[in-house]
């Protein structure tokens, strides 16, 4: 697993629950590492152990932890790069949704060693959209649910987002856009002026 995934779990636990919580999570895993390097690779079992330990320590389901991580990487004030990258997708939440199939390519431009799985969008008869995410790790679709929730807030859109479960190509997420401009989204500028 790419080190950024483990680092995201580490930052999420530290920033949300504190250093003592992170120490407890690491202790539960039995892993000999107290902090992860973003640009290294780790065995997939280490990532799984971190998620199991975090779920146990926080008394939350693994899927909920993964959704929270998805929200964290977009909305936490100390983590701005993913938000900025995702906001380049367009001026509206609809633009953002339409660009999700290109997300793995964007990420690869910024981080050549991080290979996100393919994503495929399809329009549904109910007016919603289904996003199918290829397999990255078990539960990756829940990270996408959290990321989409945070991006909907980012754009001020009112949406319903549901993890539909595993499908042949990976995990499916149902997105229904109720109101594109429900509230004022967060401000975003491509450049900062002093």
Tab-separated table of C-alpha atoms in Angstrom:
chain	number	residue	atom	x	y	z
A	1	UNK	CA	0.000	0.000	0.000
A	2	UNK	CA	1.224	3.477	-0.809
A	3	UNK	CA	2.472	5.273	2.287
A	4	UNK	CA	0.085	8.174	1.709
A	5	UNK	CA	-2.825	5.926	2.647
A	6	UNK	CA	-1.267	5.003	5.988
A	7	UNK	CA	-0.181	8.607	6.520
A	8	UNK	CA	-3.765	9.763	5.897
A	9	UNK	CA	-4.999	7.323	8.546
A	10	UNK	CA	-2.313	8.574	10.929
A	11	UNK	CA	-3.100	12.263	10.357
A	12	UNK	CA	-6.840	11.617	10.629
A	13	UNK	CA	-6.498	9.878	14.003
A	14	UNK	CA	-3.960	12.384	15.372
A	15	UNK	CA	-5.813	15.511	14.190
A	16	UNK	CA	-9.274	14.282	15.140
A	17	UNK	CA	-8.666	12.267	18.310
A	18	UNK	CA	-5.182	13.246	19.502
A	19	UNK	CA	-1.723	11.742	19.789
A	20	UNK	CA	-2.732	9.393	22.621
A	21	UNK	CA	-5.381	7.827	20.396
A	22	UNK	CA	-2.811	7.318	17.649
A	23	UNK	CA	-0.369	5.720	20.097
A	24	UNK	CA	-3.126	3.333	21.198
A	25	UNK	CA	-4.032	2.473	17.599
A	26	UNK	CA	-0.403	1.700	16.718
A	27	UNK	CA	0.028	-0.363	19.887
A	28	UNK	CA	-3.067	-2.437	18.966
A	29	UNK	CA	-1.594	-3.255	15.540
A	30	UNK	CA	1.689	-4.591	16.855
A	31	UNK	CA	3.422	-2.688	14.048
A	32	UNK	CA	6.879	-1.415	14.945
A	33	UNK	CA	6.263	1.994	13.312
A	34	UNK	CA	4.958	5.011	15.210
A	35	UNK	CA	4.737	7.282	12.165
A	36	UNK	CA	4.485	6.486	8.463
A	37	UNK	CA	6.453	7.918	5.559
A	38	UNK	CA	4.177	9.179	2.795
A	39	UNK	CA	6.422	8.161	-0.091
A	40	UNK	CA	7.218	4.603	1.037
A	41	UNK	CA	5.207	1.460	0.372
A	42	UNK	CA	3.853	-0.771	3.131
A	43	UNK	CA	2.351	-4.222	3.178
A	44	UNK	CA	-1.438	-4.145	2.692
A	45	UNK	CA	-1.793	-6.049	5.975
A	46	UNK	CA	-0.400	-3.007	7.834
A	47	UNK	CA	-3.164	-0.782	6.423
A	48	UNK	CA	-5.809	-3.352	7.311
A	49	UNK	CA	-4.395	-3.642	10.835
A	50	UNK	CA	-4.463	0.151	11.253
A	51	UNK	CA	-8.116	0.323	10.208
A	52	UNK	CA	-9.118	-2.554	12.489
A	53	UNK	CA	-7.210	-0.997	15.394
A	54	UNK	CA	-8.711	2.464	14.764
A	55	UNK	CA	-12.214	0.991	14.625
A	56	UNK	CA	-11.577	-0.868	17.892
A	57	UNK	CA	-10.068	2.085	19.713
A	58	UNK	CA	-12.697	4.556	18.508
A	59	UNK	CA	-15.587	2.082	18.877
A	60	UNK	CA	-16.768	2.894	15.363
A	61	UNK	CA	-17.400	0.591	12.399
A	62	UNK	CA	-14.531	0.350	9.907
A	63	UNK	CA	-16.789	1.723	7.150
A	64	UNK	CA	-17.579	4.812	9.251
A	65	UNK	CA	-13.848	5.371	9.886
A	66	UNK	CA	-13.211	5.178	6.126
A	67	UNK	CA	-15.980	7.713	5.387
A	68	UNK	CA	-14.577	10.013	8.063
A	69	UNK	CA	-11.133	9.764	6.441
A	70	UNK	CA	-12.673	10.711	3.088
A	71	UNK	CA	-14.255	13.784	4.674
A	72	UNK	CA	-11.028	14.608	6.522
A	73	UNK	CA	-8.769	14.667	3.442
A	74	UNK	CA	-10.998	17.302	1.819
A	75	UNK	CA	-12.212	19.407	4.710
A	76	UNK	CA	-9.561	19.526	7.450
A	77	UNK	CA	-7.818	22.934	7.504
A	78	UNK	CA	-4.367	21.330	7.831
A	79	UNK	CA	-4.860	19.292	4.646
A	80	UNK	CA	-5.343	21.664	1.717
A	81	UNK	CA	-3.718	19.951	-1.286
A	82	UNK	CA	-6.483	17.384	-2.000
A	83	UNK	CA	-9.183	20.059	-1.736
A	84	UNK	CA	-7.331	22.311	-4.165
A	85	UNK	CA	-6.746	19.469	-6.619
A	86	UNK	CA	-10.417	18.464	-6.537
A	87	UNK	CA	-11.687	22.026	-6.925
A	88	UNK	CA	-9.939	22.221	-10.302
A	89	UNK	CA	-12.706	19.892	-11.527
A	90	UNK	CA	-15.058	22.776	-12.155
A	91	UNK	CA	-17.221	25.540	-10.804
A	92	UNK	CA	-20.159	23.343	-9.722
A	93	UNK	CA	-20.730	20.013	-8.025
A	94	UNK	CA	-22.127	18.695	-11.322
A	95	UNK	CA	-18.844	19.622	-13.031
A	96	UNK	CA	-16.975	17.863	-10.254
A	97	UNK	CA	-19.066	14.691	-10.644
A	98	UNK	CA	-18.517	14.736	-14.392
A	99	UNK	CA	-14.773	14.770	-13.882
A	100	UNK	CA	-14.498	11.841	-11.453
A	101	UNK	CA	-13.517	9.370	-14.157
A	102	UNK	CA	-10.365	11.469	-14.698
A	103	UNK	CA	-9.478	11.562	-10.970
A	104	UNK	CA	-7.024	8.616	-11.099
A	105	UNK	CA	-5.126	10.370	-13.919
A	106	UNK	CA	-4.988	13.679	-12.010
A	107	UNK	CA	-3.662	11.944	-8.934
A	108	UNK	CA	-1.025	10.164	-11.016
A	109	UNK	CA	0.145	13.543	-12.381
A	110	UNK	CA	0.714	14.806	-8.849
A	111	UNK	CA	1.871	11.486	-7.350
A	112	UNK	CA	3.167	9.097	-10.033
A	113	UNK	CA	3.545	6.205	-7.563
A	114	UNK	CA	-0.063	6.368	-6.332
A	115	UNK	CA	-2.319	4.420	-8.667
A	116	UNK	CA	-5.986	4.929	-7.867
A	117	UNK	CA	-8.303	2.411	-9.496
A	118	UNK	CA	-10.471	3.333	-12.465
A	119	UNK	CA	-13.782	5.077	-11.815
A	120	UNK	CA	-16.814	4.792	-14.049
A	121	UNK	CA	-19.914	6.996	-13.968
A	122	UNK	CA	-23.337	6.104	-15.284
A	123	UNK	CA	-26.621	7.991	-15.206
A	124	UNK	CA	-29.517	6.190	-13.555
A	125	UNK	CA	-33.229	6.221	-14.368
A	126	UNK	CA	-33.986	7.962	-11.049
A	127	UNK	CA	-31.899	10.963	-12.153
A	128	UNK	CA	-29.016	9.955	-9.932
A	129	UNK	CA	-25.526	8.857	-10.838
A	130	UNK	CA	-23.720	5.621	-10.025
A	131	UNK	CA	-19.986	5.757	-9.510
A	132	UNK	CA	-18.189	2.431	-9.647
A	133	UNK	CA	-14.699	2.518	-8.104
A	134	UNK	CA	-12.271	-0.227	-8.965
A	135	UNK	CA	-10.607	-2.138	-6.142
A	136	UNK	CA	-7.895	-0.208	-4.315
A	137	UNK	CA	-8.476	-1.771	-0.920
A	138	UNK	CA	-11.571	-3.221	0.708
A	139	UNK	CA	-13.838	-0.343	1.678
A	140	UNK	CA	-12.334	2.251	-0.677
A	141	UNK	CA	-15.879	3.110	-1.787
A	142	UNK	CA	-16.561	4.370	1.744
A	143	UNK	CA	-13.612	6.768	1.475
A	144	UNK	CA	-15.168	8.001	-1.785
A	145	UNK	CA	-18.537	8.479	-0.028
A	146	UNK	CA	-16.863	10.704	2.574
A	147	UNK	CA	-14.913	12.591	-0.070
A	148	UNK	CA	-18.111	13.191	-2.081
A	149	UNK	CA	-19.974	14.396	1.022
A	150	UNK	CA	-17.198	16.872	1.773
A	151	UNK	CA	-17.101	18.051	-1.844
A	152	UNK	CA	-20.886	18.526	-1.882
A	153	UNK	CA	-20.487	20.785	1.174
A	154	UNK	CA	-17.578	22.476	-0.578
A	155	UNK	CA	-19.847	23.419	-3.477
A	156	UNK	CA	-22.965	24.051	-1.346
A	157	UNK	CA	-24.905	21.212	-2.999
A	158	UNK	CA	-27.595	19.150	-1.276
A	159	UNK	CA	-26.991	15.494	-2.148
A	160	UNK	CA	-27.746	11.988	-0.962
A	161	UNK	CA	-24.777	9.636	-1.231
A	162	UNK	CA	-25.103	5.925	-0.539
A	163	UNK	CA	-22.557	3.128	-0.619
A	164	UNK	CA	-24.341	0.371	-2.559
A	165	UNK	CA	-21.800	-2.356	-1.860
A	166	UNK	CA	-19.520	-4.522	-3.958
A	167	UNK	CA	-20.083	-5.086	-7.653
A	168	UNK	CA	-18.032	-7.019	-10.207
A	169	UNK	CA	-15.807	-4.003	-11.005
A	170	UNK	CA	-15.274	-2.845	-7.408
A	171	UNK	CA	-17.620	-0.829	-5.169
A	172	UNK	CA	-20.678	1.174	-6.232
A	173	UNK	CA	-21.756	4.533	-4.853
A	174	UNK	CA	-25.144	6.114	-5.642
A	175	UNK	CA	-25.215	9.920	-5.843
A	176	UNK	CA	-28.449	11.877	-6.074
A	177	UNK	CA	-28.185	15.642	-6.456
A	178	UNK	CA	-31.268	17.245	-4.912
A	179	UNK	CA	-30.350	20.941	-5.093
A	180	UNK	CA	-27.154	22.089	-6.866
A	181	UNK	CA	-26.891	25.416	-5.009
A	182	UNK	CA	-28.563	24.685	-1.681
A	183	UNK	CA	-26.191	26.855	0.343
A	184	UNK	CA	-23.178	29.033	-0.186
A	185	UNK	CA	-20.165	26.810	-0.740
A	186	UNK	CA	-16.690	27.477	0.577
A	187	UNK	CA	-14.779	30.174	-1.245
A	188	UNK	CA	-12.065	29.035	-3.589
A	189	UNK	CA	-9.439	30.979	-5.528
A	190	UNK	CA	-6.817	29.530	-7.813
A	191	UNK	CA	-4.262	32.013	-6.566
A	192	UNK	CA	-3.627	33.896	-3.356
A	193	UNK	CA	-2.731	37.567	-3.447
A	194	UNK	CA	-0.765	39.201	-0.679
